[in-house]
């Protein structure tokens, strides 16, 4: 409930109001104030909360209120009232104007659907409108959005697009790989779900697609090949050895020009020396050998020479061996799996080419070393050759063979991966060509729209049902209104009738015309109470969350109706099922009745009910205060006003009186009550004043002055400290003296003597 009005700025008469040193509002709050004090303006604050519209009453105003929901306290201002948590219902003069079109006597006003807690309006039109909306929504669903969903769902239905595509993949793209049990629309749909979010990721280039398809369809028909192809190359070693031998030479102890010049003879003699050991004649010609011939030849063929000759022979063997070493037994192309055959062929060709060059290098070295045989006694230069290698090329071949062998070992797994990869390619390519993702997005949007459509249809259905129920239940609202109206008016000639779902006013069976202000107020208040009853009987009840402000419900009603209004309020609010109640009035008699009502205020604890007083201060602005003790103590407006006037009259320093602005109104009200008591008459106040106070009385002259001041349109003049305002003091003084002197017994009673 609302506990404080923290601030009102530029809100009508509340120009700069802040909460004073008074207790918080309670659940039940009774507010008293004279006319133009600010009661109705206060009710407009609650209208702002009711409609959650900060500019409804005073545009540009600032407000701040504090609420307590039982556990926490929170403040709301003009910018946060949209989230105000309570329902607010306000009865005031604006409500009367808003609910009824009084200037058109035959016009109706909205019936109250009593059990539903809401105004119904033209029920048949509402039902027709909602039914038409539902029919249009259904047509929109079936004709526009359902076909979008049907188009998309046709992909996965029996014999739909996915069924046809899966058959095409089995028979045309990957023939012989699947049968209908191993690849059908359900298998294809799973692939669709896997690839649809990123089609480009799964679509292969033409070359990659072809290789993947080969892997997917290749049968396992190859054998494991020998991959141990290492060789120990010796070209560099042989080249270095040849160079060293060529650069070496044998020393000559004795010269044999003939042998030096004839290489054949040189070799023939060298081989013959061992045959003539310990012999004195030639084995070839049988002639006697010259003395020391063998010794001289042995000197010529020295040990060094023998070493060089042996080295030459050894290198020649090394070259022959090297030629055999590089002749590696390699697999033929057809024994290598298809994915590697092209690469393997290139590697083999490169190796064979390099091997030929390698052999040429060996031949050069062989030629050089053989030339040394005839140049043993001199150093010769070796032919420059580039040292090349076959190892890297052989390693390339070996790597391909290893991949071939690995490919064979992983054949099953790799083939399975290739099948998955090529299937994803075909499906992604198909989805792209079908613009599948766009169709799915359209389907999702259509589904959401259909959900919204169906939600609206479902929301309209109970409204249609409720309105149909209200066609009969409005008659209950009619009965409630007439019951309350009869209590208020204390007659039954004016009734509310229900015609074409509209409430109309009739007097004695005819359209009611020329209603009095009192009749208008009574009908409006009856309508307001019936609305509150509807809130109470709603399921669930809305009243426990409703704050109610009732401003002068007896306005325009004569004193005979005060008891009826009090009785209606008492009966309604004796059930403690509302959030908070505010009742304001300028009628002290009505105020006293409510204050004395046990069910409403009298027996309520201080924590549940309190009394407040609204007054205008000397600056012309309104304040909310606790009810002065004089009003509570005397329980009489007349006596309370007398004490205000007498208190002012007794002050030695009148400038200290805090309620100077109230004096004209207080004086006028007191004169109304005093003259009515002295001279009961239907005449105006002016006429009664003339009758009670003679022209010889000074009081009469000043009463006329105060009567002029008391009107609302003269408050601006009261706030000006002109010479007329100063006469108020004398007028009150003369009035008090008149009563004390001329009405002594009455004076004693007013002063409690």
Coordinates of N, CA, C and O in Angstrom, one line a residue, residues 519-675:
X519 N -28.6 13.1 -8.9 CA -29.0 11.9 -9.5 C -27.8 11.3 -10.3 O -27.4 10.2 -10.3
X520 N -27.1 12.3 -10.9 CA -25.9 11.9 -11.7 C -24.8 11.3 -10.7 O -24.2 10.2 -11.0
X521 N -24.6 12.0 -9.6 CA -23.6 11.5 -8.7 C -24.0 10.1 -8.1 O -23.2 9.2 -7.9
X522 N -25.3 10.0 -7.8 CA -25.7 8.7 -7.2 C -25.6 7.6 -8.2 O -25.1 6.5 -7.8
X523 N -25.9 7.8 -9.5 CA -25.8 6.7 -10.5 C -24.3 6.4 -10.7 O -23.9 5.2 -10.8
X524 N -23.5 7.4 -10.8 CA -22.0 7.2 -11.0 C -21.4 6.4 -9.8 O -20.6 5.5 -10.0
X525 N -21.9 6.8 -8.5 CA -21.3 6.1 -7.4 C -21.8 4.6 -7.3 O -21.1 3.7 -7.0
X526 N -23.0 4.4 -7.7 CA -23.6 3.0 -7.8 C -22.8 2.2 -8.8 O -22.4 1.0 -8.6
X527 N -22.5 2.8 -9.9 CA -21.7 2.1 -11.0 C -20.3 1.8 -10.4 O -19.7 0.7 -10.7
X528 N -19.7 2.8 -9.7 CA -18.3 2.6 -9.1 C -18.3 1.4 -8.2 O -17.4 0.5 -8.2
X529 N -19.3 1.4 -7.2 CA -19.3 0.3 -6.3 C -19.6 -1.1 -7.0 O -19.0 -2.1 -6.5
X530 N -20.4 -1.1 -8.0 CA -20.6 -2.3 -8.8 C -19.3 -2.8 -9.4 O -19.0 -4.0 -9.5
X531 N -18.5 -1.9 -9.9 CA -17.2 -2.2 -10.5 C -16.3 -2.9 -9.4 O -15.7 -3.9 -9.7
X532 N -16.3 -2.3 -8.2 CA -15.5 -2.8 -7.2 C -16.0 -4.3 -6.8 O -15.2 -5.2 -6.5
X533 N -17.3 -4.5 -6.8 CA -17.9 -5.8 -6.5 C -17.4 -6.8 -7.6 O -17.1 -8.0 -7.3
X534 N -17.4 -6.3 -8.8 CA -17.0 -7.2 -9.9 C -15.5 -7.6 -9.7 O -15.1 -8.7 -9.9
X535 N -14.7 -6.6 -9.3 CA -13.3 -7.0 -9.0 C -13.2 -8.0 -7.8 O -12.3 -8.9 -7.9
X536 N -14.0 -7.8 -6.8 CA -14.0 -8.8 -5.7 C -14.4 -10.2 -6.1 O -13.8 -11.2 -5.7
X537 N -15.4 -10.3 -7.0 CA -15.9 -11.6 -7.4 C -15.2 -12.2 -8.6 O -15.6 -13.3 -9.0
X538 N -14.2 -11.5 -9.1 CA -13.5 -12.1 -10.2 C -12.7 -13.3 -9.7 O -12.5 -13.4 -8.5
X539 N -12.3 -14.2 -10.6 CA -11.6 -15.4 -10.2 C -10.2 -15.5 -10.9 O -10.2 -15.7 -12.1
X540 N -9.1 -15.2 -10.3 CA -9.0 -14.8 -8.9 C -9.4 -13.4 -8.6 O -9.3 -12.6 -9.5
X541 N -9.7 -13.1 -7.4 CA -10.1 -11.7 -7.0 C -9.0 -10.7 -7.3 O -7.9 -11.0 -6.9
X542 N -9.4 -9.6 -7.9 CA -8.4 -8.5 -8.1 C -8.4 -7.5 -7.0 O -7.5 -6.6 -6.9
X543 N -9.4 -7.5 -6.1 CA -9.5 -6.5 -5.1 C -8.4 -6.5 -4.1 O -8.0 -5.4 -3.6
X544 N -7.8 -7.6 -3.7 CA -6.7 -7.6 -2.7 C -5.5 -6.8 -3.2 O -4.6 -6.4 -2.4
X545 N -5.4 -6.5 -4.5 CA -4.3 -5.7 -5.0 C -4.8 -4.4 -5.5 O -4.1 -3.7 -6.3
X546 N -5.9 -3.9 -5.0 CA -6.5 -2.7 -5.5 C -6.5 -1.6 -4.4 O -6.9 -1.8 -3.3
X547 N -6.0 -0.4 -4.8 CA -6.1 0.8 -3.9 C -7.3 1.6 -4.4 O -7.4 1.9 -5.6
X548 N -8.1 2.1 -3.5 CA -9.4 2.7 -3.8 C -9.3 4.2 -3.2 O -9.0 4.3 -2.0
X549 N -9.6 5.1 -4.0 CA -9.7 6.5 -3.6 C -11.1 7.0 -3.9 O -11.5 7.1 -5.1
X550 N -11.9 7.4 -2.9 CA -13.3 7.9 -3.1 C -13.3 9.4 -2.6 O -13.2 9.7 -1.5
X551 N -13.5 10.3 -3.6 CA -13.5 11.7 -3.3 C -15.0 12.2 -3.3 O -15.7 12.2 -4.3
X552 N -15.4 12.7 -2.1 CA -16.7 13.3 -1.9 C -17.9 12.5 -2.6 O -18.5 13.0 -3.5
X553 N -18.1 11.3 -2.1 CA -19.2 10.5 -2.8 C -20.6 11.1 -2.6 O -21.5 10.7 -3.2
X554 N -20.7 12.1 -1.6 CA -22.0 12.7 -1.4 C -22.1 14.1 -2.0 O -23.1 14.8 -1.8
X555 N -21.1 14.4 -2.9 CA -21.2 15.7 -3.6 C -22.5 15.8 -4.4 O -22.9 14.8 -5.1
X556 N -23.1 16.9 -4.3 CA -24.4 17.2 -5.0 C -25.6 16.4 -4.4 O -26.7 16.4 -4.9
X557 N -25.4 15.6 -3.3 CA -26.5 14.9 -2.7 C -26.9 15.7 -1.4 O -26.0 16.3 -0.7
X558 N -28.1 15.7 -1.1 CA -28.6 16.4 0.1 C -28.3 15.5 1.3 O -27.9 14.4 1.2
X559 N -28.5 16.1 2.5 CA -28.2 15.4 3.7 C -28.9 14.1 3.9 O -28.5 13.3 4.7
X560 N -30.1 14.0 3.3 CA -30.8 12.7 3.4 C -30.1 11.5 2.9 O -30.4 10.4 3.2
X561 N -29.1 11.8 2.0 CA -28.4 10.6 1.3 C -27.1 10.3 2.0 O -26.5 9.3 1.7
X562 N -26.7 11.1 3.0 CA -25.5 10.8 3.7 C -25.5 9.4 4.4 O -24.5 8.7 4.3
X563 N -26.6 9.1 5.0 CA -26.7 7.8 5.7 C -26.6 6.7 4.7 O -26.0 5.6 5.0
X564 N -27.3 6.8 3.5 CA -27.2 5.8 2.5 C -25.8 5.5 2.0 O -25.4 4.4 1.9
X565 N -25.1 6.6 1.8 CA -23.7 6.4 1.3 C -22.8 5.8 2.4 O -22.1 4.9 2.1
X566 N -23.0 6.3 3.6 CA -22.3 5.7 4.7 C -22.6 4.2 4.8 O -21.7 3.4 5.0
X567 N -23.9 3.8 4.7 CA -24.3 2.4 4.8 C -23.7 1.6 3.7 O -23.2 0.4 4.0
X568 N -23.6 2.1 2.5 CA -23.0 1.3 1.4 C -21.5 1.1 1.6 O -21.0 0.0 1.3
X569 N -20.9 2.2 2.0 CA -19.4 2.0 2.3 C -19.1 1.1 3.4 O -18.2 0.2 3.3
X570 N -20.0 1.2 4.5 CA -19.8 0.3 5.6 C -20.0 -1.2 5.2 O -19.2 -2.1 5.5
X571 N -21.0 -1.5 4.4 CA -21.3 -2.8 4.0 C -20.2 -3.4 3.1 O -19.9 -4.6 3.2
X572 N -19.7 -2.5 2.2 CA -18.8 -3.0 1.2 C -17.4 -3.2 1.9 O -16.8 -4.3 1.7
X573 N -16.9 -2.3 2.7 CA -15.6 -2.4 3.2 C -15.5 -3.1 4.5 O -14.4 -3.1 5.1
X574 N -16.6 -3.7 5.0 CA -16.4 -4.5 6.2 C -15.7 -5.8 5.9 O -15.1 -6.4 6.9
X575 N -15.6 -6.2 4.7 CA -14.8 -7.3 4.3 C -13.4 -6.7 4.0 O -13.2 -5.9 3.1
X576 N -12.4 -7.2 4.7 CA -11.1 -6.7 4.6 C -10.3 -7.4 3.5 O -9.3 -8.1 3.8
X577 N -10.7 -7.2 2.2 CA -10.1 -7.9 1.1 C -9.5 -6.9 0.1 O -9.4 -7.3 -1.1
X578 N -9.2 -5.7 0.5 CA -8.7 -4.7 -0.5 C -7.3 -4.2 0.0 O -7.0 -4.4 1.2
X579 N -6.6 -3.6 -0.9 CA -5.2 -3.2 -0.5 C -5.2 -2.0 0.3 O -4.5 -1.9 1.4
X580 N -6.0 -1.0 0.0 CA -6.0 0.3 0.7 C -7.2 1.1 0.3 O -7.7 1.1 -0.8
X581 N -7.7 2.0 1.3 CA -8.8 2.8 1.1 C -8.5 4.2 1.5 O -8.0 4.5 2.6
X582 N -8.9 5.2 0.6 CA -8.9 6.6 1.0 C -10.3 7.2 0.7 O -10.9 6.9 -0.4
X583 N -10.8 7.9 1.7 CA -12.1 8.6 1.5 C -11.9 10.0 1.9 O -11.4 10.3 3.0
X584 N -12.2 10.9 1.0 CA -12.1 12.4 1.3 C -13.5 13.1 1.2 O -14.3 12.6 0.4
X585 N -13.7 14.1 2.0 CA -14.9 14.8 2.0 C -14.7 16.2 2.5 O -13.8 16.5 3.3
X586 N -15.6 17.1 2.1 CA -15.7 18.5 2.7 C -16.8 18.6 3.7 O -17.0 19.6 4.4
X587 N -17.7 17.5 3.7 CA -18.9 17.6 4.5 C -18.6 17.0 5.9 O -18.3 15.8 6.1
X588 N -18.6 17.9 6.9 CA -18.1 17.4 8.2 C -19.1 16.4 8.8 O -18.7 15.5 9.6
X589 N -20.4 16.6 8.5 CA -21.4 15.6 9.0 C -21.1 14.2 8.5 O -21.1 13.2 9.3
X590 N -20.8 14.1 7.2 CA -20.5 12.8 6.6 C -19.1 12.3 7.2 O -19.0 11.1 7.5
X591 N -18.2 13.3 7.3 CA -16.9 12.9 7.9 C -17.1 12.3 9.3 O -16.5 11.3 9.7
X592 N -17.9 13.0 10.1 CA -18.2 12.5 11.5 C -18.8 11.1 11.5 O -18.5 10.2 12.3
X593 N -19.8 10.9 10.6 CA -20.4 9.6 10.5 C -19.4 8.5 10.2 O -19.5 7.4 10.8
X594 N -18.5 8.8 9.2 CA -17.5 7.8 8.9 C -16.5 7.5 10.0 O -16.1 6.4 10.3
X595 N -16.2 8.6 10.7 CA -15.2 8.6 11.8 C -15.8 7.7 13.0 O -15.1 7.0 13.7
X596 N -17.1 7.8 13.1 CA -17.8 7.1 14.2 C -18.2 5.7 13.8 O -18.7 4.9 14.6
X597 N -18.1 5.3 12.5 CA -18.5 4.0 12.0 C -17.5 3.0 12.5 O -16.3 3.0 12.1
X598 N -18.0 2.0 13.3 CA -17.1 1.0 13.9 C -16.5 0.1 12.8 O -15.3 -0.2 12.9
X599 N -17.3 -0.2 11.8 CA -16.8 -1.2 10.8 C -15.7 -0.5 9.9 O -14.8 -1.2 9.4
X600 N -15.8 0.8 9.9 CA -14.8 1.5 9.0 C -13.6 2.1 9.7 O -12.5 1.8 9.4
X601 N -13.9 3.0 10.7 CA -12.8 3.7 11.3 C -12.7 3.7 12.8 O -11.7 3.7 13.4
X602 N -13.9 3.8 13.5 CA -13.9 4.0 14.9 C -13.1 3.0 15.7 O -12.3 3.3 16.6
X603 N -13.4 1.7 15.5 CA -12.8 0.7 16.3 C -11.5 0.1 15.6 O -11.0 -0.9 16.1
X604 N -11.1 0.8 14.6 CA -9.8 0.3 13.9 C -8.6 0.7 14.7 O -8.6 1.7 15.3
X605 N -7.7 -0.2 14.8 CA -6.4 0.1 15.5 C -5.7 1.2 14.7 O -5.9 1.4 13.6
X606 N -4.8 1.9 15.5 CA -4.0 3.0 15.0 C -3.2 2.5 13.7 O -2.9 3.3 12.8
X607 N -2.8 1.2 13.7 CA -2.0 0.7 12.6 C -2.8 0.5 11.4 O -2.2 0.3 10.3
X608 N -4.1 0.5 11.5 CA -5.0 0.2 10.3 C -5.7 1.4 9.8 O -6.2 1.4 8.6
X609 N -6.0 2.4 10.6 CA -6.8 3.5 10.1 C -6.3 4.8 10.8 O -5.7 4.8 11.9
X610 N -6.4 5.9 10.0 CA -6.0 7.2 10.6 C -6.8 8.3 9.8 O -7.5 8.1 8.8
X611 N -6.7 9.6 10.4 CA -7.5 10.7 9.9 C -6.6 11.8 9.5 O -5.6 12.1 10.3
X612 N -6.9 12.5 8.4 CA -6.0 13.5 7.9 C -6.8 14.8 7.5 O -8.1 14.7 7.3
X613 N -6.1 15.9 7.5 CA -6.8 17.2 7.2 C -6.0 17.9 6.1 O -4.7 17.9 6.2
X614 N -6.7 18.3 5.1 CA -6.0 19.1 4.0 C -6.4 20.5 4.1 O -7.6 20.9 4.3
X615 N -5.4 21.4 4.1 CA -5.6 22.8 4.2 C -4.7 23.6 3.3 O -3.6 23.1 2.9
X616 N -5.1 24.8 3.0 CA -4.2 25.7 2.2 C -3.5 26.6 3.1 O -4.1 27.2 4.1
X617 N -2.2 26.8 2.9 CA -1.5 27.7 3.8 C -1.5 29.1 3.3 O -2.1 29.4 2.2
X618 N -0.8 30.0 3.9 CA -0.8 31.4 3.6 C -0.2 31.7 2.2 O -0.5 32.7 1.6
X619 N 0.6 30.8 1.7 CA 1.2 31.0 0.4 C 0.3 30.4 -0.7 O 0.6 30.4 -1.9
X620 N -0.9 29.9 -0.4 CA -1.9 29.4 -1.3 C -1.6 28.0 -1.8 O -2.2 27.5 -2.7
X621 N -0.8 27.2 -1.1 CA -0.5 25.9 -1.4 C -1.1 24.9 -0.4 O -1.2 25.3 0.8
X622 N -1.3 23.7 -0.8 CA -2.0 22.8 0.1 C -1.0 21.9 0.9 O 0.1 21.6 0.4
X623 N -1.4 21.5 2.1 CA -0.6 20.6 2.9 C -1.5 19.5 3.4 O -2.7 19.7 3.6
X624 N -0.9 18.3 3.7 CA -1.7 17.2 4.3 C -1.2 17.1 5.7 O 0.1 17.0 5.9
X625 N -2.1 17.1 6.7 CA -1.7 17.1 8.1 C -2.6 16.1 8.8 O -3.6 15.6 8.2
X626 N -2.2 15.7 10.0 CA -3.1 14.9 10.8 C -4.3 15.8 11.2 O -4.2 17.0 11.3
X627 N -5.5 15.1 11.4 CA -6.7 15.9 11.7 C -6.5 16.6 13.1 O -6.0 16.0 14.1
X628 N -6.8 17.9 13.1 CA -6.6 18.6 14.4 C -7.4 18.0 15.5 O -8.5 17.5 15.3
X629 N -6.9 18.1 16.7 CA -7.6 17.5 17.8 C -9.0 18.1 18.1 O -9.9 17.4 18.6
X630 N -9.2 19.4 17.7 CA -10.5 20.0 17.9 C -11.6 19.3 17.2 O -12.7 19.2 17.6
X631 N -11.2 18.8 16.0 CA -12.2 18.1 15.2 C -12.6 16.7 15.8 O -13.7 16.3 15.8
X632 N -11.5 16.1 16.4 CA -11.8 14.8 17.0 C -12.5 15.0 18.4 O -13.4 14.3 18.7
X633 N -12.1 16.0 19.1 CA -12.6 16.2 20.5 C -14.1 16.6 20.4 O -14.9 16.1 21.2
X634 N -14.4 17.5 19.6 CA -15.8 18.1 19.5 C -16.7 17.3 18.6 O -17.9 17.3 18.7
X635 N -16.1 16.6 17.7 CA -16.9 15.8 16.8 C -18.0 16.7 16.1 O -19.0 16.2 15.8
X636 N -17.7 17.9 15.9 CA -18.7 18.9 15.4 C -17.9 19.9 14.5 O -17.0 20.5 15.0
X637 N -18.3 20.0 13.3 CA -17.7 21.0 12.4 C -17.9 22.4 12.9 O -17.0 23.2 12.9
X638 N -19.2 22.6 13.4 CA -19.6 23.9 13.8 C -18.7 24.4 15.0 O -18.1 25.5 15.0
X639 N -18.6 23.5 16.0 CA -17.8 23.8 17.2 C -16.3 24.0 16.9 O -15.6 24.8 17.4
X640 N -15.8 23.1 16.0 CA -14.4 23.1 15.6 C -14.1 24.4 14.9 O -13.1 25.1 15.2
X641 N -15.0 24.9 14.0 CA -14.7 26.1 13.3 C -14.8 27.3 14.3 O -14.0 28.3 14.2
X642 N -15.7 27.3 15.2 CA -15.8 28.3 16.3 C -14.5 28.5 17.0 O -14.0 29.6 17.2
X643 N -13.9 27.3 17.4 CA -12.6 27.4 18.1 C -11.5 27.9 17.3 O -10.6 28.6 17.8
X644 N -11.5 27.7 16.0 CA -10.5 28.2 15.1 C -10.6 29.8 15.1 O -9.6 30.5 15.2
X645 N -11.9 30.2 14.9 CA -12.1 31.7 14.8 C -11.8 32.3 16.2 O -11.2 33.4 16.3
X646 N -12.2 31.7 17.3 CA -12.0 32.3 18.6 C -10.5 32.2 19.0 O -10.0 33.2 19.6
X647 N -9.8 31.2 18.6 CA -8.4 31.1 18.8 C -7.7 32.3 18.2 O -6.8 32.9 18.8
X648 N -8.0 32.6 16.9 CA -7.4 33.7 16.2 C -7.8 35.0 16.9 O -6.9 35.9 17.0
X649 N -9.0 35.1 17.3 CA -9.5 36.4 18.0 C -8.7 36.7 19.3 O -8.5 37.8 19.6
X650 N -8.3 35.6 20.0 CA -7.6 35.8 21.3 C -6.1 36.1 21.1 O -5.5 36.6 22.1
X651 N -5.6 35.8 20.0 CA -4.1 36.0 19.8 C -3.7 37.5 19.9 O -4.3 38.3 19.2
X652 N -2.8 37.8 20.8 CA -2.3 39.2 20.9 C -1.6 39.6 19.6 O -1.7 40.8 19.2
X653 N -0.9 38.7 19.0 CA -0.1 39.0 17.8 C -0.7 38.1 16.7 O -0.4 36.9 16.5
X654 N -1.6 38.7 15.9 CA -2.4 37.9 14.9 C -1.5 37.5 13.8 O -1.8 36.5 13.1
X655 N -0.3 38.1 13.6 CA 0.6 37.7 12.5 C 1.2 36.3 12.7 O 1.7 35.7 11.8
X656 N 1.1 35.7 14.0 CA 1.6 34.4 14.2 C 0.7 33.3 13.9 O 1.0 32.1 14.0
X657 N -0.6 33.7 13.6 CA -1.6 32.6 13.3 C -1.3 31.9 12.0 O -1.1 32.5 11.0
X658 N -1.1 30.5 12.1 CA -0.6 29.8 10.9 C -1.6 29.6 9.8 O -1.3 29.1 8.8
X659 N -2.9 29.9 10.1 CA -3.9 29.5 9.1 C -4.8 30.7 8.6 O -6.0 30.6 8.5
X660 N -4.1 31.8 8.4 CA -4.8 33.0 8.0 C -5.7 32.8 6.8 O -6.8 33.2 6.6
X661 N -5.1 32.0 5.8 CA -5.8 31.8 4.5 C -7.1 31.0 4.7 O -8.0 31.1 3.9
X662 N -7.3 30.3 5.8 CA -8.5 29.5 6.1 C -9.6 30.4 6.6 O -10.8 30.0 6.6
X663 N -9.3 31.6 7.1 CA -10.3 32.3 7.9 C -11.5 32.7 7.0 O -12.6 32.6 7.5
X664 N -11.4 33.2 5.7 CA -12.6 33.5 5.0 C -13.5 32.3 4.8 O -14.7 32.5 5.0
X665 N -13.0 31.2 4.5 CA -13.8 30.0 4.3 C -14.4 29.6 5.7 O -15.6 29.2 5.7
X666 N -13.6 29.6 6.7 CA -14.1 29.2 8.0 C -15.2 30.2 8.5 O -16.3 29.7 9.0
X667 N -15.0 31.5 8.2 CA -16.0 32.5 8.6 C -17.3 32.2 7.9 O -18.4 32.3 8.4
X668 N -17.2 32.0 6.5 CA -18.4 31.8 5.7 C -19.2 30.5 6.2 O -20.4 30.5 6.4
X669 N -18.4 29.4 6.5 CA -19.1 28.1 6.9 C -19.7 28.3 8.2 O -20.8 27.8 8.5
X670 N -19.0 29.0 9.1 CA -19.6 29.2 10.5 C -20.9 30.1 10.4 O -21.9 29.7 11.0
X671 N -20.9 31.1 9.5 CA -22.1 31.9 9.3 C -23.2 31.1 8.7 O -24.4 31.3 9.1
X672 N -22.9 30.2 7.8 CA -23.9 29.3 7.2 C -24.6 28.5 8.3 O -25.9 28.4 8.4
X673 N -23.8 27.9 9.2 CA -24.4 27.0 10.2 C -25.1 27.8 11.3 O -26.1 27.5 11.8
X674 N -24.4 29.0 11.7 CA -25.0 29.8 12.8 C -26.3 30.4 12.4 O -27.3 30.4 13.1
X675 N -26.4 31.0 11.2 CA -27.6 31.6 10.7 C -28.7 30.6 10.5 O -29.9 30.9 10.7

